[in-house]
Structure formats: structure tokens, C-alpha cells
Amino acid sequence: MQVRLLVDTRALDRPLDYLVPDGLDVPLGALVACPLGRRRVVGVVVGDDPATHTGRLVAVAGRVATAAIPDELRELAFWVARYYAAPVAPCLRLVVPPGAEGALRRSADGTWRLTVPARGPAARLVVRRIADAARATARQQEILAAVPEGRAIPAAALVRDAATTMPTLRRMADAGLIALDAELPVAGDVHGLGMPVPPVPARLTADQATAVARIGAALEGGEPPALLLHGVTGSGKTEVYLRALDAVRAKGRGAIVLVPEISLTPQLLSRLRARLGPAVEVWHSNMTPSERARADARLRDGDADVVVGARSAVFAPVRNLGLIVVDEEHDASYKQDSVPRYDARQVAFRRGRAAGALVVYGTATPRPETWHALERVTLRTRADGSQPPAVRVVDMRTQGPGPVSAPLARALRDAADQGNKAVILLNRRGFALMALCRACGWLARCPSCDVALVHHRDPARLACHHCGYERPVPTVCPSCGASEILRGGLGTQGLEQALAKIVPGMRLVRLDASSTAARGSVADLLAEFARPGPAVLLGTQMVAKGHDLPEVTVAAVLDADAGLRHADFRAEERAFDLIVQTAGRAGRRGESSTVIVQAWEPGARAVRLGADLAVPTFLDGELARRRDYLMPPFGHLVRVVAEGHDRDAVIAVGRELVDGMATGAWPVTVLGPAPLHRVRGRTRRALLVRGDRIADARSAALAAVTAARPSATAGDVRIVVDVDPQTT
Ligand code: ADP
Ligand code: ZN
Ligand code: ZN
């Protein structure tokens, strides 16, 4: 019998022969306890062939008392490993029941069990205040003071900020001074968000009815395997998903609904729960093992037949899968940026095809790849009959200093007067947040990352967003001694300050990576924004994803074209999406609304067409451009990155990789090696391999990596292979 061990040793990335003890029933996909040296590790049975080698074989110690991986998912894991050029063990971990990471325990009756830890590690816990702190000791009072009122903060952050320890926090939790929870916004919380679930519409719009009929026919006839549901924001895509879910469940089949980020889509979740009841299970990669175990069991037992979750939910053990919905399919977070570097959209397509399930990709801004490949179903109008907002582009070269243009300031003041809400997206990429000397041009840089340090307040410091390096803000220039250090306060924090002056009466809710170090607090921040009264939600890309926010009458993108100065061939697509998606946040209840796009290059194609919400025109042009350059979907890419502390070694490995690809007979072209920013003191070189077929690009890349492996190992250079990269 052949077993794959769930360990990350490269030498063990192959099937191993084990003997089956007499009388032990171990079907394919079963988990077994395997002796490995003196340890027992979890293995997955992947073959029942007789042993091929002649050495002495060891027998497995026993079967692990947990469900076997269904064939469908085992095969999917192997496909992921092949397609994304990843070792098999991390791919199998995507489909094994929870706990397979942990220790194996032998019960008194001789069966092996996975130990599922009851409490999450500190990194996954959040702290809330629950009671008045009168009972607390002075030291506990100090710790409590570091927990903001009415909001959860990560336990790890509190340990750091209040100079305390996890055991202390656990004792405080036991004493009822704080609540210590898994940071997940679980279903109960989501209902408490105060975001009302819209009623079931009395009738579908004409476009919705057509879409539901088309999806129904595809479910019935098994063709086509996938559809694009292109609907402008507010067109009622969710209602179409709900009808499709009803249809597939009526046939006794299950479904998966993928969303880019579970905590940003509480409304979709509550709508599914409200309509489908307890049949809906939530699934994501940060669940505590016990939450995951419960969800896993409910799905395997058929108590739940619909899963909603972020990218890892594409691997959920839904029985008799009939439908996969990929909502907001344009979102880059569907691609995982650690091993295995899978793209949940591609995995969904593959799983759907193998399972005979329909895949519906929904978005207001389809990717060129999807637009090109799939049959489209279109929702042209907003469901409530309201008109899409007019978008005004403001040329920042004509504006005074400061991040907020005059037209935006006016619109915000109006919103404040009328008690309305605004959403402001700050496109971070390429934005100046640095400390710069006006006299000599000295710029505060990270000593190990080749990037400008970012200015933070509370406490004032300069920080590197790559490696976390920090230094105080200099009062005089370290280079020339001048005292005119310009603090580019144009990040989200600087914007927050500017807004506090422009609209002092509006509640400012900042949503970005630093304000939401914990996932749990995203829901809290959105709820705070949703509370009655004038408010501004400001932040990075995240704010464009917030689903269906109430009463927003002003939406703005600042520095909308910043991304265009970036070399990535998807820069145009991203800038365009950002504008259209942000516009979609405004006026969703039919209020008259203002959408403002601030740009330095207002004539840029992505900005112009974005402001016109001209999706088909943009995509057709984008496809024509990509056809010329043989970029996806007209060619396939594999990115190879070499990185390490030894600069010369990295450069040598980069060159060796290029040479390796040139000598092979693969029909590919190679771009690079291009230098990337140093990160954490590591030099990096990136190569892009392009082929007409993904198999060619991947084979060429892998052959070159294998050839360069000895020098990479000698020079301590790490090589990363990314198939279908989303950043290039
Ligand atoms: P999308 O996901 O396409 O942005 P939603 O599904 O969130 O849009 O729908 C937008 C709004 O329109 C929601 O408040 C929803 O309840 C409402 N809606 C959807 N379908 C209809 C319909 N047929 N008639 C009236 N209102 C509808
Ligand atoms: Zn200076
Ligand atoms: Zn750094």
C-alpha cells in the first residue's frame, strides 16, 4: 500500500510503501498512523499496489479514527500539486479533516485519534472588554485601559502593547474581566451586525429572470460547465445566487459559495443564513480546529449542504456538489500567496468539471480572462431601478495641496449636513507617506528593504511595511541638518487628520491593515460605520469590497491612477476595477450620490473608461492589448523568484535559471531576471516564463529550478515557483 505522509520534508515528497496489518481496513483516502523513525505521523492512503521495492517494509500502526478523504477531493489535491508545482503534503492538508497537523494520540481501545486543541493559539484570539473594571487590580486596570471600548483587538497586540502575557489574559478572561474569543465573526455575531437582511423581492427583474433561467438550464443539462454572471453593482446578483442555490438543493445536491474575504461580506452570509437556514456552513482557513471539526462533520453527515467561505472553502467536503458560486471573481485574494499557490477560481473550475457541478462567476468587473473564456449572463440595470452614479474625475494637478480636492471637500460637507455617509478609498500603491528632507531630498528608508519608511502616529514613528523595522521620526535631517522634514501625511492616517478638519462632524472609521490587524474587528468597524449618523469609511482596497453599505451618498477614489505607474501588466485592470467598484458603493438605496475620482493622469484609459463605467469597452480593449503581447489569456505565465541574503548568490542563481530554460527545448519565452525590491535584507530576482500552453511554461520553469537547485542550496537561495501569478 502507498501512503503520503503529511510532513514537509522534500525527500519524503513521494509515495512510500507500508504494510497493512492483518484485518485492518484502509480504503484509499483513509488516514493512517505511520511509523517514521521513532515518531508516528499522519499519512494518507493513496495507492493499494503491492510494494515495488524489496527492502524491509514497516506496517502502519493503525487507522486514524476519522473520515476518509473522498476520492473527488483526494484527486483534486493531487491536481493542485501538479498544476501549481507544489509538494503533495500541503495540498492534501487542504482536504484532510482538521487536526491532522497535530499530534496523534492512541486511545485505550487501541484506535488512533487526531488531537484537536480546544483553544486557539494567541495569534488567533481577540480580546473584548465585557464588564466594568471595578473588580480589577491596578495592574489589570492598566491592561484593560489598552483595550478600546466596544471593539475587539488581537490578543497578540494586547500582549505586546500592555507588556503582559497570554496566561495573564487567560486569567483575566476566567475572572470575567475580558472576553477572549477566536477572532472569527461567527454566524451569531454576523446577525448582530445591525445590517438588516433585505426582504425576498416580490418579483425578479427581467434580467434576473433570464439569468435564473439560464443557470437553471445549465444545472439541468450539464452545459456549459461555467458561466459568467456580469451584473452592475446593485443589480441583484445575490438574488440570482439564492435562486440557483434553491434549484440545486431541490435536486438534492450541495453547493459552495466563495467570497474574497469572509469578514468583509457579513451581509451575504446573513442573507444566505436567513434564506437557507442551518443548511449553511461557514468555512475559512482561520477557523479554530474545533470550529472546523464541527463544520466538517456537519458537511460530511449532510446536515449542511451549502458552504460559504473564502478561497479554502473550494476544498470543503460538500457531498454531491452541484454548484460553485465565485462571488466578486475579479478579486486578487482568490490566489493564495504561500505554498500551494493555488487560485481558487481555477480550482473551482477544475472541481466543478470533475464533479459535474456548474460554476458561476459573478462580478461587476470581470477579469479579461473570464470575459474571454465564458458564456456571459448580464444584469444590466440596478434591481431597484436606480441609475448608476455619474462619476466625476478631478485633475489633481489643478488642485491645492492636501489629499482632499475641493470638489470632494464640498461633497463631504454636503453629506455631513444631510447626515449621510461617505466611502473614501486611498489607493496606497505608490503613495507618498514618507519622511523627506525639503532641503537635500534625503528620504527615510528601511536599512534592509529598499523601500521608504512609512510615517505613523500614535506613537509617532517611521515603520517599514515589509519587515516591521521602526525608528523615531527625525526632527532634523540626518543628512544635511536642515529642520524641514516633510512628513508625507498622505496615508490613511494622514487622510484621517485632513478629514477631521474638513468635516469635524463626521464619524471617521478607518479600515486598513493596521486598524484591522484582527479579522474580527473588520466586522466591528463596518458595524460602527453602519450606525446611524454621518460617517466616513476610509481605507485601502478593503473599503471597495465592503458589501452593500447603507446610505452612502459620496464615494471617492484618491490617487486612482497610482497603480498605473506600476510595471504589473494587470495594473490597468486593477485601477479600472477600483474605480468601478468604488462607484458601486454609492447610492445603492436610490439616493442621489456623488462619485469622485482623483487622478494625476485623468486622461489615462483605465481612469477615463472607469469613470464612464464602460466595462465591455475596457475589457475588449484590454483583451486586444493582451493579445498583442501574448499575455493571459492568450499566453500562460509562470513566475520564478530567487531570493536570499547573499546578493551574488541570488544573481548567479537568477542567471542559472534563465540559462536552464534556454537550453531546454520548451517553446517558451523568458523575461528577466528582473531585480525586485529587497525585502528583509534579502536580494530578489524575478523571472517570468511565458508559453502558449501552461504545461510548457511550468515544465521549463521546473527543469530550470531543478538544474539550479545545487547552487541555490549552496548559496542559501530560496526559489519560489508561482503558476498563473497574479502579481508580476
Ligand atoms: P449585487 O450583489 O448585484 O451588487 P444585491 O444582490 O446586493 O446586488 O442587490 C442589491 C439590492 O437590490 C439589494 O438590496 C436587494 O435586496 C435588492 N434586490 C435584488 N433583487 C431585487 C428585485 N428583483 N426587486 C427589488 N429589489 C431587489
Ligand atoms: Zn537634508
Ligand atoms: Zn524593512
Short mmCIF file of N, CA and C in Angstrom, two decimals, residues 321-448:
data_model
loop_
_atom_site.label_atom_id
_atom_site.label_comp_id
_atom_site.label_asym_id
_atom_site.label_seq_id
_atom_site.Cartn_x
_atom_site.Cartn_y
_atom_site.Cartn_z
N LEU A 321 -21.71 17.59 -4.92
CA LEU A 321 -21.61 19.00 -5.27
C LEU A 321 -22.31 19.29 -6.61
N GLY A 322 -23.17 20.30 -6.63
CA GLY A 322 -23.88 20.63 -7.86
C GLY A 322 -23.61 22.03 -8.36
N LEU A 323 -23.09 22.92 -7.49
CA LEU A 323 -22.93 24.33 -7.88
C LEU A 323 -21.79 24.96 -7.08
N ILE A 324 -20.96 25.72 -7.78
CA ILE A 324 -19.99 26.57 -7.08
C ILE A 324 -20.22 28.00 -7.55
N VAL A 325 -20.45 28.91 -6.62
CA VAL A 325 -20.57 30.33 -6.95
C VAL A 325 -19.26 31.00 -6.55
N VAL A 326 -18.66 31.76 -7.45
CA VAL A 326 -17.47 32.54 -7.12
C VAL A 326 -17.88 34.00 -7.18
N ASP A 327 -18.15 34.59 -6.01
CA ASP A 327 -18.63 35.97 -5.99
C ASP A 327 -17.43 36.92 -6.06
N GLU A 328 -17.62 38.07 -6.69
CA GLU A 328 -16.53 39.05 -6.86
C GLU A 328 -15.31 38.35 -7.45
N GLU A 329 -15.53 37.71 -8.60
CA GLU A 329 -14.49 36.84 -9.14
C GLU A 329 -13.23 37.58 -9.56
N HIS A 330 -13.31 38.92 -9.65
CA HIS A 330 -12.13 39.68 -10.06
C HIS A 330 -11.13 39.84 -8.93
N ASP A 331 -11.50 39.44 -7.72
CA ASP A 331 -10.69 39.78 -6.55
C ASP A 331 -9.40 38.96 -6.48
N ALA A 332 -8.28 39.68 -6.35
CA ALA A 332 -6.97 39.02 -6.37
C ALA A 332 -6.75 38.11 -5.18
N SER A 333 -7.56 38.24 -4.11
CA SER A 333 -7.31 37.40 -2.94
C SER A 333 -7.72 35.95 -3.17
N TYR A 334 -8.30 35.63 -4.31
CA TYR A 334 -8.56 34.22 -4.60
C TYR A 334 -7.27 33.44 -4.83
N LYS A 335 -6.19 34.17 -5.06
CA LYS A 335 -4.90 33.48 -5.26
C LYS A 335 -4.18 33.41 -3.93
N GLN A 336 -3.73 32.23 -3.54
CA GLN A 336 -3.01 32.10 -2.29
C GLN A 336 -1.55 32.45 -2.51
N ASP A 337 -0.94 33.22 -1.58
CA ASP A 337 0.44 33.60 -1.83
C ASP A 337 1.43 32.83 -0.98
N SER A 338 1.04 31.63 -0.54
CA SER A 338 2.02 30.73 0.06
C SER A 338 1.75 29.35 -0.54
N VAL A 339 2.67 28.41 -0.32
CA VAL A 339 2.54 27.08 -0.91
C VAL A 339 1.35 26.32 -0.32
N PRO A 340 0.50 25.71 -1.11
CA PRO A 340 0.47 25.73 -2.58
C PRO A 340 -0.17 27.01 -3.09
N ARG A 341 0.44 27.62 -4.09
CA ARG A 341 -0.02 28.92 -4.60
C ARG A 341 -1.18 28.72 -5.57
N TYR A 342 -2.28 28.22 -5.04
CA TYR A 342 -3.41 27.91 -5.91
C TYR A 342 -4.31 29.12 -6.10
N ASP A 343 -5.06 29.09 -7.18
CA ASP A 343 -6.06 30.12 -7.46
C ASP A 343 -7.42 29.46 -7.31
N ALA A 344 -8.18 29.87 -6.31
CA ALA A 344 -9.44 29.19 -6.01
C ALA A 344 -10.40 29.23 -7.20
N ARG A 345 -10.26 30.24 -8.08
CA ARG A 345 -11.14 30.32 -9.25
C ARG A 345 -10.85 29.18 -10.22
N GLN A 346 -9.55 28.90 -10.37
CA GLN A 346 -9.13 27.83 -11.26
C GLN A 346 -9.46 26.47 -10.63
N VAL A 347 -9.25 26.36 -9.32
CA VAL A 347 -9.57 25.11 -8.63
C VAL A 347 -11.07 24.85 -8.71
N ALA A 348 -11.87 25.92 -8.58
CA ALA A 348 -13.33 25.77 -8.67
C ALA A 348 -13.71 25.21 -10.04
N PHE A 349 -13.07 25.72 -11.06
CA PHE A 349 -13.39 25.26 -12.42
C PHE A 349 -13.08 23.78 -12.54
N ARG A 350 -11.91 23.42 -12.04
CA ARG A 350 -11.46 22.04 -12.14
C ARG A 350 -12.36 21.11 -11.29
N ARG A 351 -12.67 21.54 -10.06
CA ARG A 351 -13.51 20.70 -9.20
C ARG A 351 -14.91 20.57 -9.79
N GLY A 352 -15.42 21.70 -10.29
CA GLY A 352 -16.75 21.68 -10.89
C GLY A 352 -16.81 20.71 -12.06
N ARG A 353 -15.80 20.74 -12.91
CA ARG A 353 -15.81 19.87 -14.08
C ARG A 353 -15.77 18.41 -13.66
N ALA A 354 -14.90 18.11 -12.68
CA ALA A 354 -14.78 16.72 -12.24
C ALA A 354 -16.05 16.24 -11.56
N ALA A 355 -16.75 17.14 -10.84
CA ALA A 355 -17.92 16.72 -10.08
C ALA A 355 -19.21 16.90 -10.87
N GLY A 356 -19.11 17.42 -12.09
CA GLY A 356 -20.32 17.70 -12.85
C GLY A 356 -21.12 18.83 -12.23
N ALA A 357 -20.43 19.76 -11.58
CA ALA A 357 -21.11 20.89 -10.95
C ALA A 357 -20.94 22.14 -11.81
N LEU A 358 -21.96 22.98 -11.80
CA LEU A 358 -21.88 24.24 -12.54
C LEU A 358 -21.10 25.26 -11.71
N VAL A 359 -20.25 26.05 -12.37
CA VAL A 359 -19.54 27.11 -11.67
C VAL A 359 -20.04 28.46 -12.21
N VAL A 360 -20.51 29.31 -11.32
CA VAL A 360 -21.00 30.64 -11.72
C VAL A 360 -20.05 31.69 -11.15
N TYR A 361 -19.41 32.45 -12.04
CA TYR A 361 -18.51 33.51 -11.62
C TYR A 361 -19.26 34.83 -11.69
N GLY A 362 -19.41 35.51 -10.56
CA GLY A 362 -20.18 36.74 -10.56
C GLY A 362 -19.34 37.96 -10.22
N THR A 363 -19.57 39.07 -10.90
CA THR A 363 -18.88 40.31 -10.60
C THR A 363 -19.44 41.46 -11.45
N ALA A 364 -19.15 42.68 -11.00
CA ALA A 364 -19.45 43.85 -11.83
C ALA A 364 -18.29 44.17 -12.76
N THR A 365 -17.11 43.67 -12.41
CA THR A 365 -15.91 43.96 -13.21
C THR A 365 -15.16 42.67 -13.49
N PRO A 366 -15.62 41.92 -14.50
CA PRO A 366 -14.98 40.63 -14.78
C PRO A 366 -13.51 40.79 -15.15
N ARG A 367 -12.75 39.74 -14.91
CA ARG A 367 -11.38 39.73 -15.39
C ARG A 367 -11.39 39.53 -16.90
N PRO A 368 -10.41 40.05 -17.59
CA PRO A 368 -10.34 39.79 -19.02
C PRO A 368 -10.35 38.30 -19.33
N GLU A 369 -9.67 37.51 -18.49
CA GLU A 369 -9.62 36.06 -18.71
C GLU A 369 -11.02 35.46 -18.71
N THR A 370 -11.85 35.87 -17.76
CA THR A 370 -13.19 35.32 -17.63
C THR A 370 -14.08 35.81 -18.75
N TRP A 371 -13.97 37.09 -19.03
CA TRP A 371 -14.75 37.72 -20.11
C TRP A 371 -14.52 36.99 -21.42
N HIS A 372 -13.26 36.62 -21.65
CA HIS A 372 -12.86 35.97 -22.88
C HIS A 372 -13.37 34.53 -22.94
N ALA A 373 -13.31 33.83 -21.81
CA ALA A 373 -13.49 32.38 -21.86
C ALA A 373 -14.93 31.91 -21.70
N LEU A 374 -15.76 32.66 -20.98
CA LEU A 374 -17.04 32.09 -20.57
C LEU A 374 -18.25 32.71 -21.25
N GLU A 375 -19.30 31.91 -21.34
CA GLU A 375 -20.60 32.44 -21.75
C GLU A 375 -21.07 33.43 -20.69
N ARG A 376 -21.61 34.58 -21.16
CA ARG A 376 -21.99 35.63 -20.21
C ARG A 376 -23.49 35.71 -20.03
N VAL A 377 -23.87 35.97 -18.79
CA VAL A 377 -25.25 36.30 -18.48
C VAL A 377 -25.16 37.69 -17.85
N THR A 378 -25.96 38.63 -18.34
CA THR A 378 -25.75 40.02 -17.93
C THR A 378 -26.94 40.59 -17.19
N LEU A 379 -26.67 41.25 -16.07
CA LEU A 379 -27.70 42.04 -15.39
C LEU A 379 -27.34 43.50 -15.65
N ARG A 380 -28.13 44.16 -16.51
CA ARG A 380 -27.71 45.47 -17.00
C ARG A 380 -28.09 46.63 -16.10
N THR A 381 -29.15 46.44 -15.31
CA THR A 381 -29.64 47.57 -14.52
C THR A 381 -29.66 47.23 -13.05
N ARG A 382 -29.67 48.28 -12.24
CA ARG A 382 -29.81 48.05 -10.81
C ARG A 382 -31.22 47.52 -10.51
N ALA A 383 -31.28 46.65 -9.52
CA ALA A 383 -32.53 45.95 -9.23
C ALA A 383 -33.62 46.92 -8.78
N ASP A 384 -33.23 48.00 -8.11
CA ASP A 384 -34.24 48.93 -7.61
C ASP A 384 -34.58 50.00 -8.64
N GLY A 385 -34.05 49.85 -9.85
CA GLY A 385 -34.38 50.80 -10.91
C GLY A 385 -33.59 52.09 -10.83
N SER A 386 -32.71 52.24 -9.82
CA SER A 386 -31.96 53.49 -9.71
C SER A 386 -30.88 53.54 -10.79
N GLN A 387 -30.49 54.77 -11.12
CA GLN A 387 -29.47 54.95 -12.14
C GLN A 387 -28.09 54.80 -11.51
N PRO A 388 -27.13 54.27 -12.27
CA PRO A 388 -25.77 54.26 -11.73
C PRO A 388 -25.28 55.70 -11.58
N PRO A 389 -24.41 55.95 -10.61
CA PRO A 389 -24.00 57.33 -10.34
C PRO A 389 -23.14 57.89 -11.47
N ALA A 390 -23.20 59.21 -11.63
CA ALA A 390 -22.27 59.87 -12.54
C ALA A 390 -20.95 60.01 -11.80
N VAL A 391 -19.86 59.77 -12.49
CA VAL A 391 -18.55 59.81 -11.85
C VAL A 391 -17.79 61.04 -12.34
N ARG A 392 -17.27 61.81 -11.42
CA ARG A 392 -16.52 63.00 -11.78
C ARG A 392 -15.03 62.77 -11.56
N VAL A 393 -14.23 63.01 -12.58
CA VAL A 393 -12.78 62.86 -12.46
C VAL A 393 -12.19 64.22 -12.12
N VAL A 394 -11.42 64.30 -11.05
CA VAL A 394 -10.78 65.55 -10.66
C VAL A 394 -9.29 65.47 -10.99
N ASP A 395 -8.82 66.44 -11.77
CA ASP A 395 -7.41 66.51 -12.14
C ASP A 395 -6.63 67.11 -10.97
N MET A 396 -5.84 66.31 -10.31
CA MET A 396 -5.17 66.78 -9.09
C MET A 396 -4.10 67.83 -9.37
N ARG A 397 -3.67 67.93 -10.64
CA ARG A 397 -2.67 68.95 -10.95
C ARG A 397 -3.27 70.35 -10.82
N THR A 398 -4.60 70.42 -10.84
CA THR A 398 -5.25 71.73 -10.75
C THR A 398 -5.69 72.04 -9.32
N GLN A 399 -5.37 71.16 -8.40
CA GLN A 399 -5.85 71.32 -7.03
C GLN A 399 -4.75 71.81 -6.09
N GLY A 400 -5.14 72.38 -4.97
CA GLY A 400 -4.19 72.82 -3.96
C GLY A 400 -3.55 71.63 -3.26
N PRO A 401 -2.69 71.90 -2.27
CA PRO A 401 -2.04 70.81 -1.55
C PRO A 401 -3.05 70.05 -0.69
N GLY A 402 -2.64 68.89 -0.22
CA GLY A 402 -3.52 68.11 0.63
C GLY A 402 -4.19 67.01 -0.15
N PRO A 403 -4.59 65.96 0.53
CA PRO A 403 -5.12 64.79 -0.15
C PRO A 403 -6.55 64.94 -0.65
N VAL A 404 -7.27 65.94 -0.15
CA VAL A 404 -8.69 66.04 -0.50
C VAL A 404 -8.91 67.24 -1.44
N SER A 405 -9.43 66.97 -2.64
CA SER A 405 -9.67 68.03 -3.61
C SER A 405 -10.86 68.89 -3.18
N ALA A 406 -10.96 70.08 -3.78
CA ALA A 406 -12.06 70.98 -3.42
C ALA A 406 -13.44 70.36 -3.70
N PRO A 407 -13.64 69.73 -4.88
CA PRO A 407 -14.97 69.13 -5.11
C PRO A 407 -15.31 68.04 -4.10
N LEU A 408 -14.30 67.25 -3.70
CA LEU A 408 -14.58 66.21 -2.72
C LEU A 408 -14.91 66.83 -1.36
N ALA A 409 -14.16 67.87 -0.98
CA ALA A 409 -14.44 68.53 0.30
C ALA A 409 -15.87 69.05 0.32
N ARG A 410 -16.30 69.64 -0.80
CA ARG A 410 -17.68 70.16 -0.88
C ARG A 410 -18.69 69.04 -0.72
N ALA A 411 -18.46 67.96 -1.46
CA ALA A 411 -19.40 66.83 -1.39
C ALA A 411 -19.48 66.27 0.03
N LEU A 412 -18.33 66.22 0.71
CA LEU A 412 -18.32 65.68 2.07
C LEU A 412 -19.08 66.59 3.02
N ARG A 413 -18.91 67.91 2.84
CA ARG A 413 -19.63 68.84 3.72
C ARG A 413 -21.14 68.70 3.52
N ASP A 414 -21.55 68.55 2.26
CA ASP A 414 -22.98 68.33 1.99
C ASP A 414 -23.47 67.07 2.69
N ALA A 415 -22.68 66.01 2.55
CA ALA A 415 -23.09 64.74 3.18
C ALA A 415 -23.20 64.92 4.69
N ALA A 416 -22.24 65.64 5.27
CA ALA A 416 -22.28 65.87 6.72
C ALA A 416 -23.55 66.62 7.10
N ASP A 417 -23.87 67.66 6.32
CA ASP A 417 -25.07 68.45 6.62
C ASP A 417 -26.32 67.60 6.58
N GLN A 418 -26.36 66.67 5.62
CA GLN A 418 -27.58 65.89 5.44
C GLN A 418 -27.57 64.59 6.24
N GLY A 419 -26.54 64.41 7.05
CA GLY A 419 -26.49 63.20 7.88
C GLY A 419 -26.18 61.94 7.09
N ASN A 420 -25.48 62.07 5.97
CA ASN A 420 -25.21 60.91 5.11
C ASN A 420 -23.82 60.33 5.36
N LYS A 421 -23.54 59.31 4.58
CA LYS A 421 -22.26 58.61 4.76
C LYS A 421 -21.42 58.64 3.49
N ALA A 422 -20.10 58.52 3.68
CA ALA A 422 -19.18 58.56 2.56
C ALA A 422 -18.17 57.42 2.67
N VAL A 423 -17.71 56.95 1.52
CA VAL A 423 -16.66 55.94 1.47
C VAL A 423 -15.49 56.52 0.68
N ILE A 424 -14.30 56.51 1.27
CA ILE A 424 -13.13 57.05 0.57
C ILE A 424 -12.05 55.99 0.51
N LEU A 425 -11.64 55.70 -0.70
CA LEU A 425 -10.62 54.70 -0.89
C LEU A 425 -9.31 55.37 -1.24
N LEU A 426 -8.31 55.04 -0.47
CA LEU A 426 -6.99 55.59 -0.73
C LEU A 426 -6.17 54.50 -1.39
N ASN A 427 -5.82 54.70 -2.63
CA ASN A 427 -5.05 53.71 -3.35
C ASN A 427 -3.62 53.81 -2.88
N ARG A 428 -3.20 52.91 -2.05
CA ARG A 428 -1.94 53.01 -1.34
C ARG A 428 -0.74 52.94 -2.26
N ARG A 429 -0.86 52.08 -3.25
CA ARG A 429 0.30 51.78 -4.06
C ARG A 429 0.93 53.05 -4.63
N GLY A 430 2.19 53.26 -4.38
CA GLY A 430 2.88 54.39 -4.94
C GLY A 430 2.58 55.68 -4.22
N PHE A 431 1.88 55.61 -3.11
CA PHE A 431 1.51 56.83 -2.43
C PHE A 431 2.60 57.27 -1.48
N ALA A 432 2.77 58.58 -1.34
CA ALA A 432 3.84 59.10 -0.51
C ALA A 432 3.42 59.20 0.93
N LEU A 433 4.06 58.46 1.79
CA LEU A 433 3.78 58.56 3.21
C LEU A 433 5.08 58.78 3.95
N MET A 434 6.11 59.18 3.19
CA MET A 434 7.45 59.08 3.74
C MET A 434 7.87 60.37 4.44
N ALA A 435 9.04 60.30 5.07
CA ALA A 435 9.66 61.49 5.65
C ALA A 435 10.77 61.92 4.69
N LEU A 436 10.67 63.15 4.21
CA LEU A 436 11.55 63.63 3.16
C LEU A 436 12.14 64.96 3.59
N CYS A 437 13.45 65.17 3.33
CA CYS A 437 14.06 66.45 3.65
C CYS A 437 13.83 67.42 2.51
N ARG A 438 13.22 68.56 2.81
CA ARG A 438 12.95 69.53 1.76
C ARG A 438 14.21 70.19 1.25
N ALA A 439 15.24 70.22 2.09
CA ALA A 439 16.46 70.91 1.69
C ALA A 439 17.33 70.04 0.79
N CYS A 440 17.57 68.79 1.17
CA CYS A 440 18.51 67.98 0.39
C CYS A 440 17.87 66.77 -0.27
N GLY A 441 16.62 66.52 0.02
CA GLY A 441 15.97 65.40 -0.64
C GLY A 441 16.19 64.06 0.07
N TRP A 442 16.85 64.07 1.23
CA TRP A 442 17.05 62.82 1.97
C TRP A 442 15.69 62.18 2.27
N LEU A 443 15.65 60.87 2.11
CA LEU A 443 14.40 60.14 2.32
C LEU A 443 14.67 59.04 3.34
N ALA A 444 13.80 58.91 4.33
CA ALA A 444 13.98 57.84 5.32
C ALA A 444 13.66 56.50 4.66
N ARG A 445 14.67 55.63 4.67
CA ARG A 445 14.50 54.32 4.03
C ARG A 445 14.73 53.22 5.03
N CYS A 446 14.16 52.05 4.72
CA CYS A 446 14.44 50.89 5.56
C CYS A 446 15.85 50.40 5.25
N PRO A 447 16.65 50.13 6.28
CA PRO A 447 18.01 49.66 6.00
C PRO A 447 18.05 48.30 5.32
N SER A 448 16.97 47.51 5.42
CA SER A 448 17.07 46.20 4.77
C SER A 448 16.05 45.95 3.67
#
